[in-house]
């Protein structure tokens, strides 16, 4: 029992899920989880996709679809309680304090 408590993050899963739903393209849910590298990479990818979209529509749409795939993947992983924070602990706590 003690081992399971040490493997659970203090971050709230519902908060992570809502951040992914509303601000997922900007990587805010990953920044909340402490995954700074991939969070800023998603932000950079969204900015680059927007700039590419302004220059070339088909390539920009492909970039946006790729970013959308990352967001949908993260949403599903969070929903099934498999998302982890920067320490490898599962973000699966739904309690409201």
PDB file of C-alpha atoms in Angstrom:
ATOM      1  CA  UNK A   1       0.000   0.000   0.000  1.00  0.00           C
ATOM      2  CA  UNK A   2       2.839   2.397   0.855  1.00  0.00           C
ATOM      3  CA  UNK A   3       4.411   1.761  -2.537  1.00  0.00           C
ATOM      4  CA  UNK A   4       1.231   2.844  -4.385  1.00  0.00           C
ATOM      5  CA  UNK A   5       0.987   6.105  -2.444  1.00  0.00           C
ATOM      6  CA  UNK A   6       4.558   7.016  -3.340  1.00  0.00           C
ATOM      7  CA  UNK A   7       3.833   6.447  -7.036  1.00  0.00           C
ATOM      8  CA  UNK A   8       0.881   8.903  -7.214  1.00  0.00           C
ATOM      9  CA  UNK A   9       1.489  12.539  -8.089  1.00  0.00           C
ATOM     10  CA  UNK A  10      -0.019  15.407  -6.096  1.00  0.00           C
ATOM     11  CA  UNK A  11      -1.263  16.982  -9.337  1.00  0.00           C
ATOM     12  CA  UNK A  12      -4.992  16.782 -10.008  1.00  0.00           C
ATOM     13  CA  UNK A  13      -6.091  14.672 -12.973  1.00  0.00           C
ATOM     14  CA  UNK A  14      -9.239  16.732 -13.635  1.00  0.00           C
ATOM     15  CA  UNK A  15      -7.173  19.935 -13.802  1.00  0.00           C
ATOM     16  CA  UNK A  16      -4.745  18.262 -16.195  1.00  0.00           C
ATOM     17  CA  UNK A  17      -7.627  16.998 -18.314  1.00  0.00           C
ATOM     18  CA  UNK A  18      -9.252  20.451 -18.543  1.00  0.00           C
ATOM     19  CA  UNK A  19      -5.937  22.128 -19.370  1.00  0.00           C
ATOM     20  CA  UNK A  20      -5.430  19.574 -22.134  1.00  0.00           C
ATOM     21  CA  UNK A  21      -8.965  20.131 -23.456  1.00  0.00           C
ATOM     22  CA  UNK A  22      -8.839  23.938 -23.559  1.00  0.00           C
ATOM     23  CA  UNK A  23      -5.119  24.752 -23.914  1.00  0.00           C
ATOM     24  CA  UNK A  24      -3.721  21.489 -25.240  1.00  0.00           C
ATOM     25  CA  UNK A  25      -2.265  22.974 -28.415  1.00  0.00           C
ATOM     26  CA  UNK A  26      -0.091  25.241 -26.277  1.00  0.00           C
ATOM     27  CA  UNK A  27       1.193  22.372 -24.112  1.00  0.00           C
ATOM     28  CA  UNK A  28      -0.113  23.915 -20.881  1.00  0.00           C
ATOM     29  CA  UNK A  29      -1.147  20.519 -19.479  1.00  0.00           C
ATOM     30  CA  UNK A  30       2.427  19.285 -19.894  1.00  0.00           C
ATOM     31  CA  UNK A  31       3.813  22.414 -18.251  1.00  0.00           C
ATOM     32  CA  UNK A  32       1.387  21.844 -15.349  1.00  0.00           C
ATOM     33  CA  UNK A  33       2.709  18.291 -15.000  1.00  0.00           C
ATOM     34  CA  UNK A  34       6.273  19.602 -14.875  1.00  0.00           C
ATOM     35  CA  UNK A  35       7.229  18.271 -18.295  1.00  0.00           C
ATOM     36  CA  UNK A  36       8.807  21.526 -19.382  1.00  0.00           C
ATOM     37  CA  UNK A  37      10.696  20.256 -22.415  1.00  0.00           C
ATOM     38  CA  UNK A  38       7.743  18.671 -24.167  1.00  0.00           C
ATOM     39  CA  UNK A  39       5.421  21.482 -23.029  1.00  0.00           C
ATOM     40  CA  UNK A  40       7.546  24.173 -24.635  1.00  0.00           C
ATOM     41  CA  UNK A  41       8.051  21.928 -27.670  1.00  0.00           C
ATOM     42  CA  UNK A  42       4.265  21.737 -28.147  1.00  0.00           C
ATOM     43  CA  UNK A  43       4.043  25.518 -27.789  1.00  0.00           C
ATOM     44  CA  UNK A  44       6.825  25.960 -30.345  1.00  0.00           C
ATOM     45  CA  UNK A  45       5.135  23.458 -32.694  1.00  0.00           C
ATOM     46  CA  UNK A  46       1.849  25.349 -32.514  1.00  0.00           C
ATOM     47  CA  UNK A  47       3.534  28.682 -33.207  1.00  0.00           C
ATOM     48  CA  UNK A  48       5.467  27.215 -36.137  1.00  0.00           C
ATOM     49  CA  UNK A  49       2.299  25.560 -37.479  1.00  0.00           C
ATOM     50  CA  UNK A  50       0.511  28.906 -37.395  1.00  0.00           C
ATOM     51  CA  UNK A  51       3.347  30.635 -39.224  1.00  0.00           C
ATOM     52  CA  UNK A  52       3.584  27.872 -41.819  1.00  0.00           C
ATOM     53  CA  UNK A  53      -0.202  27.989 -42.239  1.00  0.00           C
ATOM     54  CA  UNK A  54       0.060  31.683 -43.144  1.00  0.00           C
ATOM     55  CA  UNK A  55       2.627  30.864 -45.832  1.00  0.00           C
ATOM     56  CA  UNK A  56       1.429  27.544 -47.250  1.00  0.00           C
ATOM     57  CA  UNK A  57      -2.025  26.127 -46.503  1.00  0.00           C
ATOM     58  CA  UNK A  58      -1.493  22.375 -47.167  1.00  0.00           C
ATOM     59  CA  UNK A  59       1.752  22.103 -45.217  1.00  0.00           C
ATOM     60  CA  UNK A  60       0.351  24.233 -42.396  1.00  0.00           C
ATOM     61  CA  UNK A  61      -2.703  21.992 -42.133  1.00  0.00           C
ATOM     62  CA  UNK A  62      -0.478  18.914 -41.966  1.00  0.00           C
ATOM     63  CA  UNK A  63       1.454  20.532 -39.103  1.00  0.00           C
ATOM     64  CA  UNK A  64      -1.781  21.369 -37.266  1.00  0.00           C
ATOM     65  CA  UNK A  65      -3.069  17.822 -37.748  1.00  0.00           C
ATOM     66  CA  UNK A  66       0.178  16.509 -36.272  1.00  0.00           C
ATOM     67  CA  UNK A  67      -0.183  18.797 -33.259  1.00  0.00           C
ATOM     68  CA  UNK A  68      -3.834  17.755 -32.892  1.00  0.00           C
ATOM     69  CA  UNK A  69      -2.734  14.103 -32.820  1.00  0.00           C
ATOM     70  CA  UNK A  70      -0.410  14.877 -29.898  1.00  0.00           C
ATOM     71  CA  UNK A  71      -3.201  16.669 -28.028  1.00  0.00           C
ATOM     72  CA  UNK A  72      -5.749  13.886 -28.612  1.00  0.00           C
ATOM     73  CA  UNK A  73      -3.191  11.292 -27.544  1.00  0.00           C
ATOM     74  CA  UNK A  74      -2.462  13.199 -24.330  1.00  0.00           C
ATOM     75  CA  UNK A  75      -6.182  13.638 -23.627  1.00  0.00           C
ATOM     76  CA  UNK A  76      -6.833   9.904 -23.951  1.00  0.00           C
ATOM     77  CA  UNK A  77      -3.796   9.024 -21.828  1.00  0.00           C
ATOM     78  CA  UNK A  78      -4.908  11.460 -19.105  1.00  0.00           C
ATOM     79  CA  UNK A  79      -8.495  10.183 -19.239  1.00  0.00           C
ATOM     80  CA  UNK A  80      -7.321   6.592 -18.703  1.00  0.00           C
ATOM     81  CA  UNK A  81      -5.087   7.644 -15.775  1.00  0.00           C
ATOM     82  CA  UNK A  82      -1.811   6.773 -17.483  1.00  0.00           C
ATOM     83  CA  UNK A  83      -0.279  10.284 -17.678  1.00  0.00           C
ATOM     84  CA  UNK A  84       2.745  10.887 -15.467  1.00  0.00           C
ATOM     85  CA  UNK A  85       4.441  13.989 -14.147  1.00  0.00           C
ATOM     86  CA  UNK A  86       8.106  14.918 -14.472  1.00  0.00           C
ATOM     87  CA  UNK A  87       9.040  12.508 -11.662  1.00  0.00           C
ATOM     88  CA  UNK A  88       7.346   9.529 -13.303  1.00  0.00           C
ATOM     89  CA  UNK A  89       4.472   9.542 -10.822  1.00  0.00           C
ATOM     90  CA  UNK A  90       0.976   8.845 -12.148  1.00  0.00           C
ATOM     91  CA  UNK A  91      -1.419  11.785 -12.267  1.00  0.00           C
ATOM     92  CA  UNK A  92      -4.526   9.876 -11.262  1.00  0.00           C
ATOM     93  CA  UNK A  93      -5.854  11.704  -8.192  1.00  0.00           C
ATOM     94  CA  UNK A  94      -9.337  13.199  -8.707  1.00  0.00           C
ATOM     95  CA  UNK A  95      -9.960  14.434  -5.172  1.00  0.00           C
ATOM     96  CA  UNK A  96     -10.968  18.045  -4.636  1.00  0.00           C
ATOM     97  CA  UNK A  97      -9.547  19.625  -1.510  1.00  0.00           C
TER      98      UNK A  97
END
